[in-house]
CSV table of C-alpha atoms in Angstrom, one decimal:
chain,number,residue,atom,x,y,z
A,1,UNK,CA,-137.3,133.1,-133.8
A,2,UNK,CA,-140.8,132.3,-133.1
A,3,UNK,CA,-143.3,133.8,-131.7
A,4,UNK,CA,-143.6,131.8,-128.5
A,5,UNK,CA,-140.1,132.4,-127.9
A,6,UNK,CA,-140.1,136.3,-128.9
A,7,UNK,CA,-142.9,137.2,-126.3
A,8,UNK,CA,-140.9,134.9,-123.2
A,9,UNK,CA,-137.9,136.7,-124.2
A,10,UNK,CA,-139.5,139.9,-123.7
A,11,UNK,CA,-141.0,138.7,-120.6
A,12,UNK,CA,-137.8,137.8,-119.1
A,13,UNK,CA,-136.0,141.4,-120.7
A,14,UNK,CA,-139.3,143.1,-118.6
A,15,UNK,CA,-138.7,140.8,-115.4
A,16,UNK,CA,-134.8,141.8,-115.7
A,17,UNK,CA,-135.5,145.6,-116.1
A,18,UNK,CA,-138.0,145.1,-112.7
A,19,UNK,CA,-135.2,143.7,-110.8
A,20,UNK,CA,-132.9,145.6,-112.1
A,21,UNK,CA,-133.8,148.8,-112.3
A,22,UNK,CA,-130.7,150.7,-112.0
A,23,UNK,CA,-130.2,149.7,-115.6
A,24,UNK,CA,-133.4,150.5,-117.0
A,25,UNK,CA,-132.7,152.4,-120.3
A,26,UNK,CA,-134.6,154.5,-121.9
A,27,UNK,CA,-136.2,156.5,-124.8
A,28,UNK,CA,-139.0,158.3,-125.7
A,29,UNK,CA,-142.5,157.6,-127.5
A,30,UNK,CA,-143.6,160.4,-130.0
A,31,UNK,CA,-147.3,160.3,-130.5
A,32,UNK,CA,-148.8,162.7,-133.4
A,33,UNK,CA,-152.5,163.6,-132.9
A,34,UNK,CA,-154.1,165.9,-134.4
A,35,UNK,CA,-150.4,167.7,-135.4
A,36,UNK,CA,-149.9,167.8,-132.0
A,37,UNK,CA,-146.7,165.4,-130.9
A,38,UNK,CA,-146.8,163.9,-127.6
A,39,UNK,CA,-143.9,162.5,-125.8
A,40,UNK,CA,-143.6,159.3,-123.3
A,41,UNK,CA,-141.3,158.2,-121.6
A,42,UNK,CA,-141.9,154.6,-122.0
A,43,UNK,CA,-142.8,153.1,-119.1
A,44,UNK,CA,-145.5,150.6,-120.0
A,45,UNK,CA,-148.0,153.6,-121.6
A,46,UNK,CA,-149.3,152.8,-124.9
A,47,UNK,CA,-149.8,155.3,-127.1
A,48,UNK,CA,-153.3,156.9,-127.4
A,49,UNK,CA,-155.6,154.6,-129.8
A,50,UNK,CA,-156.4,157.1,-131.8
A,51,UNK,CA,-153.1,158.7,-132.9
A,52,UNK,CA,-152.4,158.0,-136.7
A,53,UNK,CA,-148.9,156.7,-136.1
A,54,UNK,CA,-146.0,157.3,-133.4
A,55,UNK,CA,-142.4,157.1,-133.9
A,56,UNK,CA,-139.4,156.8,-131.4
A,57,UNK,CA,-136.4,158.9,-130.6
A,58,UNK,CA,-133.6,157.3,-129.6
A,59,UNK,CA,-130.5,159.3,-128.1
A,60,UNK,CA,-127.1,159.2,-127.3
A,61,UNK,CA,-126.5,155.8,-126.9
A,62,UNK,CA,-122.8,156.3,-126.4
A,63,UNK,CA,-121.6,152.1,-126.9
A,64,UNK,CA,-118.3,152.2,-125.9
A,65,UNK,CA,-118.5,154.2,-122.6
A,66,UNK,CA,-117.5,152.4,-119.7
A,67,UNK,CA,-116.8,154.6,-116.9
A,68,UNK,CA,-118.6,154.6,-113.3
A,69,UNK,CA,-121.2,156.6,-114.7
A,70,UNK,CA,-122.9,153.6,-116.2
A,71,UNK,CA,-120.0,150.4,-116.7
A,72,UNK,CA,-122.4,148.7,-119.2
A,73,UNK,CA,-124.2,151.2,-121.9
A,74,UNK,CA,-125.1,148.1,-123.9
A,75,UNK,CA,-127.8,146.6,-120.9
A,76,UNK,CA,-129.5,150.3,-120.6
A,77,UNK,CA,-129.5,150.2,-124.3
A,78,UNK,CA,-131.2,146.9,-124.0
A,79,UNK,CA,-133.4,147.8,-121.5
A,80,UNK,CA,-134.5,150.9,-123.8
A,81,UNK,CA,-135.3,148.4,-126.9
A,82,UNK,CA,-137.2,146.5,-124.8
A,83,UNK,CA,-139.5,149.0,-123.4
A,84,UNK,CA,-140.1,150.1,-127.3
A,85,UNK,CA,-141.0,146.5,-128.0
A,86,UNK,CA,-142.9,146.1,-125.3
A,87,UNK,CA,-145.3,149.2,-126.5
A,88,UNK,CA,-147.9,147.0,-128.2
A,89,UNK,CA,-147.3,148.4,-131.7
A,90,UNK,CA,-144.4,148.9,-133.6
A,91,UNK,CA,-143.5,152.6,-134.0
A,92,UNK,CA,-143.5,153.6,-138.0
A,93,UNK,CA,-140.0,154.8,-137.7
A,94,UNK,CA,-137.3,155.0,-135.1
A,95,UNK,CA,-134.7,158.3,-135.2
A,96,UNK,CA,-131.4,158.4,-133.4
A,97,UNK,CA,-130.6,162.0,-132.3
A,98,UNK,CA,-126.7,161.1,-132.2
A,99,UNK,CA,-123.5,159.6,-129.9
A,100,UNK,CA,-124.6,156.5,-131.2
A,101,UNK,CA,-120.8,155.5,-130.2
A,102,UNK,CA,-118.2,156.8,-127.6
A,103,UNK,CA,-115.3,157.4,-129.5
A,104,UNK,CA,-116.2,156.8,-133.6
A,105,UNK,CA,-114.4,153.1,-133.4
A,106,UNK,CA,-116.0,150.4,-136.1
A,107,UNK,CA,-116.1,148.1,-132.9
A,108,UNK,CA,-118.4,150.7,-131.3
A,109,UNK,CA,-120.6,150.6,-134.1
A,110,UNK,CA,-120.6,147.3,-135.1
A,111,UNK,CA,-122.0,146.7,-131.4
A,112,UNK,CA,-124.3,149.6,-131.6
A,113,UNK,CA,-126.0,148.7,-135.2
A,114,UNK,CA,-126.9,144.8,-133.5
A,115,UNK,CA,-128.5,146.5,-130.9
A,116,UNK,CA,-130.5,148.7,-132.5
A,117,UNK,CA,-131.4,145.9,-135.0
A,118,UNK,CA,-133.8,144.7,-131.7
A,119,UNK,CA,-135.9,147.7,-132.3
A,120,UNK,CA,-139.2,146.4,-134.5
A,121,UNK,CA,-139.4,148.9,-136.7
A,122,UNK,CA,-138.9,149.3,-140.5
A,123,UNK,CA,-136.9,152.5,-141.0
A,124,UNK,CA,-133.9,154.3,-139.0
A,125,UNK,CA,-133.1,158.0,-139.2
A,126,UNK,CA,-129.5,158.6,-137.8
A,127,UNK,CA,-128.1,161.9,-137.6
A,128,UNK,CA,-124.1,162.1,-135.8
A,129,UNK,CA,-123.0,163.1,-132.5
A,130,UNK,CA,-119.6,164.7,-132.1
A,131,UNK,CA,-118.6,161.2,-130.8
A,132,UNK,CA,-119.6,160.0,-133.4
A,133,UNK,CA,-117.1,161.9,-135.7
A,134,UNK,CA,-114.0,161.8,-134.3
A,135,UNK,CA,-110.7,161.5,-136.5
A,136,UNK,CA,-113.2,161.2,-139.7
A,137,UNK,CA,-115.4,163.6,-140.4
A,138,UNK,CA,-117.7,160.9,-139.7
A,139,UNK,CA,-116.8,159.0,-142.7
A,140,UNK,CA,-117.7,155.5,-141.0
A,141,UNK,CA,-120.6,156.7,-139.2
A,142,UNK,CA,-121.9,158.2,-143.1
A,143,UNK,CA,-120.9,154.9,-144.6
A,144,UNK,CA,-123.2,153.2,-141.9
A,145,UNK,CA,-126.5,155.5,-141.2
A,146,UNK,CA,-126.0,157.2,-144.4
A,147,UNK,CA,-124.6,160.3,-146.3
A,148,UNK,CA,-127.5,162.3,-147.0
A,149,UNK,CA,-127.4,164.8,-149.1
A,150,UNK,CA,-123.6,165.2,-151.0
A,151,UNK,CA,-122.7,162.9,-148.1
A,152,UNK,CA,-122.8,165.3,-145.4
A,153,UNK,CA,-125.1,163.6,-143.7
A,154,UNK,CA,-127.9,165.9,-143.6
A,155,UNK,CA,-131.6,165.2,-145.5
A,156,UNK,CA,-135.7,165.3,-145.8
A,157,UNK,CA,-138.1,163.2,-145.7
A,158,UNK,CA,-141.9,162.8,-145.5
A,159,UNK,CA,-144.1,161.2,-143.5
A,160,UNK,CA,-147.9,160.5,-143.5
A,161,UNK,CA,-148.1,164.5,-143.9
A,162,UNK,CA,-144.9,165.4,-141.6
A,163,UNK,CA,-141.8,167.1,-143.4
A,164,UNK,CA,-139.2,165.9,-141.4
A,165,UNK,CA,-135.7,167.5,-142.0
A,166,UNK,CA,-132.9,165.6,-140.5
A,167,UNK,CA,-129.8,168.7,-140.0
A,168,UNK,CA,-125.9,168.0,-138.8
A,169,UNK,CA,-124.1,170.3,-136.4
A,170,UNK,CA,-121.1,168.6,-135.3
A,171,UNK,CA,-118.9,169.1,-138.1
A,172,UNK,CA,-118.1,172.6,-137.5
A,173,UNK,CA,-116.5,173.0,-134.3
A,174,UNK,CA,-114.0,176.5,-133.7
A,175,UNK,CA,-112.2,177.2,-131.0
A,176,UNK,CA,-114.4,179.0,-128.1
A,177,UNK,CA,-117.1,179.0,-130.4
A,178,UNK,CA,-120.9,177.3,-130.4
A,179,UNK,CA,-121.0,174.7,-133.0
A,180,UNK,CA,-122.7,176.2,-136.5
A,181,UNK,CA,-124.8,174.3,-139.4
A,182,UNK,CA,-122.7,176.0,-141.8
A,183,UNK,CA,-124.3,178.3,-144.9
A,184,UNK,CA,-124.5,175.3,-147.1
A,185,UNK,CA,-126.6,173.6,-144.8
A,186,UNK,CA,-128.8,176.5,-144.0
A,187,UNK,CA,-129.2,176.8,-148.2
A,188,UNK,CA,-130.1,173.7,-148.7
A,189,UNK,CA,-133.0,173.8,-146.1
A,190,UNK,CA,-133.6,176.8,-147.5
A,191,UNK,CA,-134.3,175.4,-150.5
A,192,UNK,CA,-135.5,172.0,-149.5
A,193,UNK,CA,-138.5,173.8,-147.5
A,194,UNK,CA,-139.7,176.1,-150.1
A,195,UNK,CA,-141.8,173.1,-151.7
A,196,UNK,CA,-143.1,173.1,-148.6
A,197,UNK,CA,-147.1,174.6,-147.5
A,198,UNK,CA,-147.1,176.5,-144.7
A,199,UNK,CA,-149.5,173.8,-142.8
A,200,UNK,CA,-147.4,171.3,-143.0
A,201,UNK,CA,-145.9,169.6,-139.5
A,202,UNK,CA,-142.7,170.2,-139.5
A,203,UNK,CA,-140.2,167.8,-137.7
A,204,UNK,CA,-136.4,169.2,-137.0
A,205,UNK,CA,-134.0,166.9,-135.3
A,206,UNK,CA,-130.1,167.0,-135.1
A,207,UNK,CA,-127.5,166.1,-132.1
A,208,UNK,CA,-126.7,169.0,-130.4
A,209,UNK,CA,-129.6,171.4,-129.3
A,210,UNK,CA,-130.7,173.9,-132.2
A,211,UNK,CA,-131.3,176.8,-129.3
A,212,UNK,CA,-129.6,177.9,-126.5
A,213,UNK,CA,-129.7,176.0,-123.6
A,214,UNK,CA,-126.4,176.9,-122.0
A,215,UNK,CA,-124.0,178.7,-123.7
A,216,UNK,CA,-120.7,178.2,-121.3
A,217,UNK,CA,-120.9,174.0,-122.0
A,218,UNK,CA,-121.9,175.1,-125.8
A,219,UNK,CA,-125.2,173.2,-126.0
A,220,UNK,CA,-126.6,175.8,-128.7
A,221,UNK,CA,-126.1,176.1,-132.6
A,222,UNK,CA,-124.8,179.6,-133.2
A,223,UNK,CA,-126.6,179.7,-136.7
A,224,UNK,CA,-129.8,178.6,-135.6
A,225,UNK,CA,-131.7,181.5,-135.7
A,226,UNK,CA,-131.2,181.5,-139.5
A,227,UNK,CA,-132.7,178.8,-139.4
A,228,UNK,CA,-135.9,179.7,-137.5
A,229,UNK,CA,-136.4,182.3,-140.1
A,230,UNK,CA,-136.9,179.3,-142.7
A,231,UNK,CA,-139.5,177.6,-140.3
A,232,UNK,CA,-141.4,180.6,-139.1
A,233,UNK,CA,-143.9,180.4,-141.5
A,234,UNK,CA,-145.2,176.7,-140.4
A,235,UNK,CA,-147.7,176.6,-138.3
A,236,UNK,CA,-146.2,173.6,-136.0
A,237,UNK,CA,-142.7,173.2,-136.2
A,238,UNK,CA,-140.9,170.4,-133.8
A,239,UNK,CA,-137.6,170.1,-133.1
A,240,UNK,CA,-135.6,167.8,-131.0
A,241,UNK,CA,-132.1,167.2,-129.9
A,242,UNK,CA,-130.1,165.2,-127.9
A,243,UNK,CA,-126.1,165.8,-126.2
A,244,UNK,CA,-127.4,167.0,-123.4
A,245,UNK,CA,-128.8,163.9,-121.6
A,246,UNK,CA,-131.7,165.4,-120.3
A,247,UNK,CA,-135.3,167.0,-121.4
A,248,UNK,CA,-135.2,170.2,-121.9
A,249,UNK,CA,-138.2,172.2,-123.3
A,250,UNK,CA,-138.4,175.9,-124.6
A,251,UNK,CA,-141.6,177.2,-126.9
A,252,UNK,CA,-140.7,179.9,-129.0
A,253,UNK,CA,-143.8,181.1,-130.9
A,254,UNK,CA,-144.5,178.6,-133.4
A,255,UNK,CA,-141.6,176.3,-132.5
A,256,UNK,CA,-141.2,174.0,-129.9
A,257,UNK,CA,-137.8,172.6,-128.9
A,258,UNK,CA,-137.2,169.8,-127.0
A,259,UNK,CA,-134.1,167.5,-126.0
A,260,UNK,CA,-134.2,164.0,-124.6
A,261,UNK,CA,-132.3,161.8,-122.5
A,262,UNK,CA,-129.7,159.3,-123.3
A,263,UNK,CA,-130.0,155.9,-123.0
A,264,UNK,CA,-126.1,156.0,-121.7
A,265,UNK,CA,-125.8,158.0,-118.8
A,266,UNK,CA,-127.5,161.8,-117.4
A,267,UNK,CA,-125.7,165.1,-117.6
A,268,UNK,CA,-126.1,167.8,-114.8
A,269,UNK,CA,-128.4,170.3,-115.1
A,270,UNK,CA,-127.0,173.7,-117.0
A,271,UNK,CA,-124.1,175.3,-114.7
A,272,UNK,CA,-125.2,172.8,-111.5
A,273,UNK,CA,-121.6,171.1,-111.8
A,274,UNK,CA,-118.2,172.7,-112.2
A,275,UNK,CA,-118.7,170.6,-115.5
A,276,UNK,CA,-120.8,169.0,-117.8
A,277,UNK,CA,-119.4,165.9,-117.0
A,278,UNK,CA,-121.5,162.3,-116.2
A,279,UNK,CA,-123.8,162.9,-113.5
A,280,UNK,CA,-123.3,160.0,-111.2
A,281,UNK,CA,-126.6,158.8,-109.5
A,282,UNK,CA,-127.2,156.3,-106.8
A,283,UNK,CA,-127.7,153.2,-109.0
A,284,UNK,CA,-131.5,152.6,-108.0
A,285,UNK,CA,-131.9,156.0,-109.9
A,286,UNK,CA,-130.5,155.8,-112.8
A,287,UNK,CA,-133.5,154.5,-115.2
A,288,UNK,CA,-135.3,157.7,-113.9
A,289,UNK,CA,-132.4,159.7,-115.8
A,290,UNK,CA,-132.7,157.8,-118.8
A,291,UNK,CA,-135.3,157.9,-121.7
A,292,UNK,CA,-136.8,157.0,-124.9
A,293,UNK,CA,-139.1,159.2,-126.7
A,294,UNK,CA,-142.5,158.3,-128.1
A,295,UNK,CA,-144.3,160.8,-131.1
A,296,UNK,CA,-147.9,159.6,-131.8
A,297,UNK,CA,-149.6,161.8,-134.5
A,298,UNK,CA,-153.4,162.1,-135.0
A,299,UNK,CA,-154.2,164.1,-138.3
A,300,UNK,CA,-156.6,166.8,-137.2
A,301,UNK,CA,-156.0,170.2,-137.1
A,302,UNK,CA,-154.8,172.1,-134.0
A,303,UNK,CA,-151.4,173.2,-132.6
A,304,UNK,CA,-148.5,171.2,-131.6
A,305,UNK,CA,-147.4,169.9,-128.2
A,306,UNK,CA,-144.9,167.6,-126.7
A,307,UNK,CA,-144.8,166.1,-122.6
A,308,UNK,CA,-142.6,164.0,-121.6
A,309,UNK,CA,-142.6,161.8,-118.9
A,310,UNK,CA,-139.7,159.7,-116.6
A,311,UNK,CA,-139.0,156.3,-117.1
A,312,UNK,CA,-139.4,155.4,-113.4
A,313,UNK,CA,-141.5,152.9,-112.4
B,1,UNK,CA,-53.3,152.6,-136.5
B,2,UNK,CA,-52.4,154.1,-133.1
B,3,UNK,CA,-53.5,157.1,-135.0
B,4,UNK,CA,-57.1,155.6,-136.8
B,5,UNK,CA,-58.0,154.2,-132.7
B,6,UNK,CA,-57.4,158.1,-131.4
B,7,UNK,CA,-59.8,159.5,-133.5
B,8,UNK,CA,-62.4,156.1,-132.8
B,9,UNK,CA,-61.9,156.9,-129.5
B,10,UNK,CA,-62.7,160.3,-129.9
B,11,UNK,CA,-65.4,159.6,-132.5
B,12,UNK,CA,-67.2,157.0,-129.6
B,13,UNK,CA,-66.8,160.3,-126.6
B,14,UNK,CA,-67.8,162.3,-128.6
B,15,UNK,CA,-71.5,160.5,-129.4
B,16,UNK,CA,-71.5,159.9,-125.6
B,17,UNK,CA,-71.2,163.5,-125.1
B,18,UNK,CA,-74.1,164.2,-127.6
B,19,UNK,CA,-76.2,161.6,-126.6
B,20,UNK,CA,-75.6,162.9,-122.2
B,21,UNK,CA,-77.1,166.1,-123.4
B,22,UNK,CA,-80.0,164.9,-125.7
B,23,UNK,CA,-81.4,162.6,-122.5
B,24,UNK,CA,-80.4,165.9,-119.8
B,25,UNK,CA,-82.6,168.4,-122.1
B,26,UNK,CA,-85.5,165.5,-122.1
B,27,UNK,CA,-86.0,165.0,-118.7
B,28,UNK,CA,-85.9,168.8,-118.5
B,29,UNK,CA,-88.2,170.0,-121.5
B,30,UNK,CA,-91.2,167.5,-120.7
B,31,UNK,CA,-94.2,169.2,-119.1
B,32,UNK,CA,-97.4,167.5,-118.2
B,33,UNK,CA,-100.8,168.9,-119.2
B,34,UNK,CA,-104.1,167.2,-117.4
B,35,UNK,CA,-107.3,167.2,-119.0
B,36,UNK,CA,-109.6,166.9,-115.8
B,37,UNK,CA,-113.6,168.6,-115.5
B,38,UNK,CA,-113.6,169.4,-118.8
B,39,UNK,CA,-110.5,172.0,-118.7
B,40,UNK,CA,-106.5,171.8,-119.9
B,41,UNK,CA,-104.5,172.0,-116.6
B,42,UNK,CA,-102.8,174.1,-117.1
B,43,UNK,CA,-104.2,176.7,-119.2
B,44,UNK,CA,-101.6,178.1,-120.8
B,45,UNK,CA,-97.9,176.7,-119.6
B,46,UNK,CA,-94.3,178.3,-121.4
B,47,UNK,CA,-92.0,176.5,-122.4
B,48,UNK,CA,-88.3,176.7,-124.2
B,49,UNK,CA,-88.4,175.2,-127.5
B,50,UNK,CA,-87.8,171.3,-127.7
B,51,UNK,CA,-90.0,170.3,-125.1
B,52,UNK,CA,-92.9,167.8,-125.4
B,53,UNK,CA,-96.2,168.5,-123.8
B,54,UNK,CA,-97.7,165.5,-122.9
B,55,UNK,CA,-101.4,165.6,-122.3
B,56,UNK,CA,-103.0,163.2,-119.8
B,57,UNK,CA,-107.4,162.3,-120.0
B,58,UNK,CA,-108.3,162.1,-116.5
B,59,UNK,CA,-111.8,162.7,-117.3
B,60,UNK,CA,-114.8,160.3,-117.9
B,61,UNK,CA,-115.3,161.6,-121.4
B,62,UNK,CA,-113.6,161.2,-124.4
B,63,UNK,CA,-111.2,165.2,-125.2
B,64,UNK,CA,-109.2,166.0,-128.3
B,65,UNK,CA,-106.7,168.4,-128.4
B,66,UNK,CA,-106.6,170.7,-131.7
B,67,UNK,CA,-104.6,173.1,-133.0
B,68,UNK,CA,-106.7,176.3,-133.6
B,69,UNK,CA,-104.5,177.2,-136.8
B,70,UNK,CA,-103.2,173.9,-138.0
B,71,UNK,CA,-100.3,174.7,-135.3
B,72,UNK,CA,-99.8,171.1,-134.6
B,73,UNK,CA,-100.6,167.7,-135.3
B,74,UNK,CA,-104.5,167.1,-133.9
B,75,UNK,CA,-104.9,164.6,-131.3
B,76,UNK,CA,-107.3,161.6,-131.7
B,77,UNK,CA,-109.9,161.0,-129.5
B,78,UNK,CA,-108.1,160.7,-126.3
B,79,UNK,CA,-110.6,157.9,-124.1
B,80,UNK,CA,-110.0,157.9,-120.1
B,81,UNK,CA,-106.4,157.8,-119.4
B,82,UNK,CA,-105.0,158.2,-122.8
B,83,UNK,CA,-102.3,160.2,-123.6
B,84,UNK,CA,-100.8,162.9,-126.6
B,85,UNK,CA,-97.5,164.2,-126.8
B,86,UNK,CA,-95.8,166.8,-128.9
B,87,UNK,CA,-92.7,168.5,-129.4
B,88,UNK,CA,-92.6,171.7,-130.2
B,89,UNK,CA,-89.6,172.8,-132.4
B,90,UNK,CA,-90.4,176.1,-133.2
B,91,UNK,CA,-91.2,179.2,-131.2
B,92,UNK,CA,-94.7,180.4,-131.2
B,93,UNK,CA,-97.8,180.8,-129.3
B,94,UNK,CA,-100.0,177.8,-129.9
B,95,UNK,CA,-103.5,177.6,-129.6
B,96,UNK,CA,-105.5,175.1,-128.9
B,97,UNK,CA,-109.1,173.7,-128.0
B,98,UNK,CA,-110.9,170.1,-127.8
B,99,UNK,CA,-113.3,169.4,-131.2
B,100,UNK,CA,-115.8,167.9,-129.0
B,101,UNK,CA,-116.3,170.2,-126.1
B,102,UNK,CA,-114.7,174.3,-128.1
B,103,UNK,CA,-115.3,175.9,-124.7
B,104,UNK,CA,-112.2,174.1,-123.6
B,105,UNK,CA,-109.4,176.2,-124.7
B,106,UNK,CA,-105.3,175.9,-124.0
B,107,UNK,CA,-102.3,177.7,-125.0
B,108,UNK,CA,-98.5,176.3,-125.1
B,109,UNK,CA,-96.0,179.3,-125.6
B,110,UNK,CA,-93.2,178.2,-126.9
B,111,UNK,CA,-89.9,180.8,-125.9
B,112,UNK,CA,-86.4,180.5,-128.1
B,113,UNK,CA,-83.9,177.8,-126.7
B,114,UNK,CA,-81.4,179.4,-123.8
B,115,UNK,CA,-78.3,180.6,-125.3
B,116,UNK,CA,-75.7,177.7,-124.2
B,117,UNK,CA,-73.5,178.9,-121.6
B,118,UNK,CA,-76.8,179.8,-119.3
């Protein structure tokens, strides 16, 4: 495709997401200045000039969904990649935070994977949903996004400076019970951060929020606080989630915690429904429930800190 | 051959008999279970051994349901308006949850079959 052709076909994506705005999708910029991560929703707002790079977080995607809540996932998904390619510069990497299908089928993915191929960036991070692991284990969505470490999905990676530790918590579901990492995850990160200096930004993400956020609709990782004992000794520690549909932000000494908004469809607020169920929205307002999340990072010293912003124009 | 036609005719009642009871106890022993707001409805339902539960998506997301001890056969992903059904053979208390959403939580209790002649 040419070039000519590339920028009128974002033109017309931008002209359909103005007219259409029920379906605007979304996602969030991360910028990184200074080791301090700031997130946009992205609504036409570069990132700042001076950040050393930016990433985006995608989330909960859910292809395959096609109830009232939102009957066509793939357009908001569209709408989403549009607005990251419309940023001006191509994030350095691009994460999925999980439910990048509805139900784990290959037809879901297959439709998923084109998709995201839109996005103009180099390198994908995937971590599983529980959607995305039904019936398997998440054997296709492994085989995919890859296996990580002894194929279980989880891994590390580095970044410009960053130590970004990608975990999995949907593979350990009880009955009644908050979803766990699991000891041989929390070993492993045990291990895999000890190579680690203490002033080092850390990056955490996984699906399903790594703290608390309402126990009776299980978004929390029981284990997790094991795991804040490994990062406690960083100086800036981010972590983000998705599964909940929504932003969601807690600061807990060192650590910050935040989790985004699907591109799919928005969840109700903890306990505000008799269920965690979609949230159905007059259609108008839907893009201001949806989000993509921008990271820039600007390599000077000084604590870390995340905003986010709606999509809504 | 009067004799060989009897016992054919007897042979032919006697599957008829069989078979009348077989469809009686199935329209009796099947009990509907609906998954609706993210709860099994109903909770916990009793039922003599031989029956199939049948359990019924009515909501917008994707449920399983999972035996919490290997009880029974797991569910796939049941989508809106999908259905899983199960006999239970043996007596027992069964528990059960959904692998996507654990706060969900069900129990079939399966009583020993009524002593013919009830």
């Amino acid at each position: 495709m040419d070039k000519i052709h590339d920028e009128k076909l974002k033109d017309s994506e931008r002209r359909k997401l103005l007219t259409c705005l029920a379906w605007a999708g979304g996602g969030l910029l991360w910028t990184m200045k200074g080791g301090v991560l700031q997130a946009k929703t992205l609504d036409g707002l570069a990132a700042p000039a001076d950040a050393d790079f930016s990433f985006i977080q995608i989330s909960d995607t859910h292809v395959g969904f096609h109830q009232e809540a939102n009957p066509d996932v793939l357009a908001t998904l569209q709408s989403a990649i549009a607005h990251v390619n419309g940023l001006g510069r191509a994030p350095a990497f691009a994460i999925h935070t999980g439910d990048v299908s509805h139900l784990s089928k290959p037809e879901q993915f297959d439709a998923a994977q084109q998709a995201l191929k839109g996005i103009k960036t180099d390198n994908w991070f995937f971590t599983p949903g529980e959607h995305d692991t039904i019936g398997d284990n998440g054997a296709e969505f492994f085989k995919r996004f890859g296996g990580g470490v002894n194929g279980k999905g989880w891994y590390s990676f580095d970044y410009r400076g960053m130590h970004c530790i990608c975990l999995v918590n949907v593979l350990n579901f009880q009955n009644g019970a908050l979803v766990a990492l699991g000891d041989e995850q929390l070993e492993w990160v045990e291990d895999d951060l000890e190579r680690v200096s203490s002033s080092t930004p850390i990056l955490v993400f996984a699906h399903i929020p790594l703290w608390t956020v309402y126990e009776p609709w299980g978004w929390g990782t029981s284990d997790a606080p094991r795991l804040y004992s490994y990062l406690r000794r960083f100086g800036s520690v981010t972590v983000l989630n998705g599964h909940i549909h929504q932003i969601q932000q807690k600061i807990e000494g060192n650590m910050t915690f935040y989790t985004a908004r699907g591109t799919a469809y928005p969840q109700p607020q903890p306990g505000a429904a008799p269920s965690p169920g979609p949230l159905k929205v007059p259609a108008g307002q839907l893009g201001s429930y949806l989000g993509i999340r921008e990271v820039t990072h600007v390599n000077i010293k000084g604590p870390l800190a995340v905003t986010d912003t709606s999509l809504a124009i | 051959m009067r004799q060989f036609f009897s016992i054919l005719m007897l042979a032919v009642a006697g599957a008829a008999s069989v078979t009348g009871t077989v469809q009686a106890a199935d329209k009796a022993s099947t009990v509907q279970v609906s998954i609706f707001n993210y709860k099994f409805d109903a909770e916990t339902v009793t039922v003599p051994v031989g029956t199939t539960v049948t359990w019924t998506n009515k909501d917008e997301i994707p449920h399983t349901v999972a035996s919490s001890d290997q009880g029974f056969p797991a569910s796939p992903g049941l989508d809106t308006g999908d259905t899983y059904s199960y006999t239970f053979t043996k007596p027992g208390t069964y528990s059960y949850y959904c692998t996507l959403h654990p706060f969900m939580k069900g129990k079939v209790v399966v009583t020993p079959a009524i002593p013919a002649g009830d």
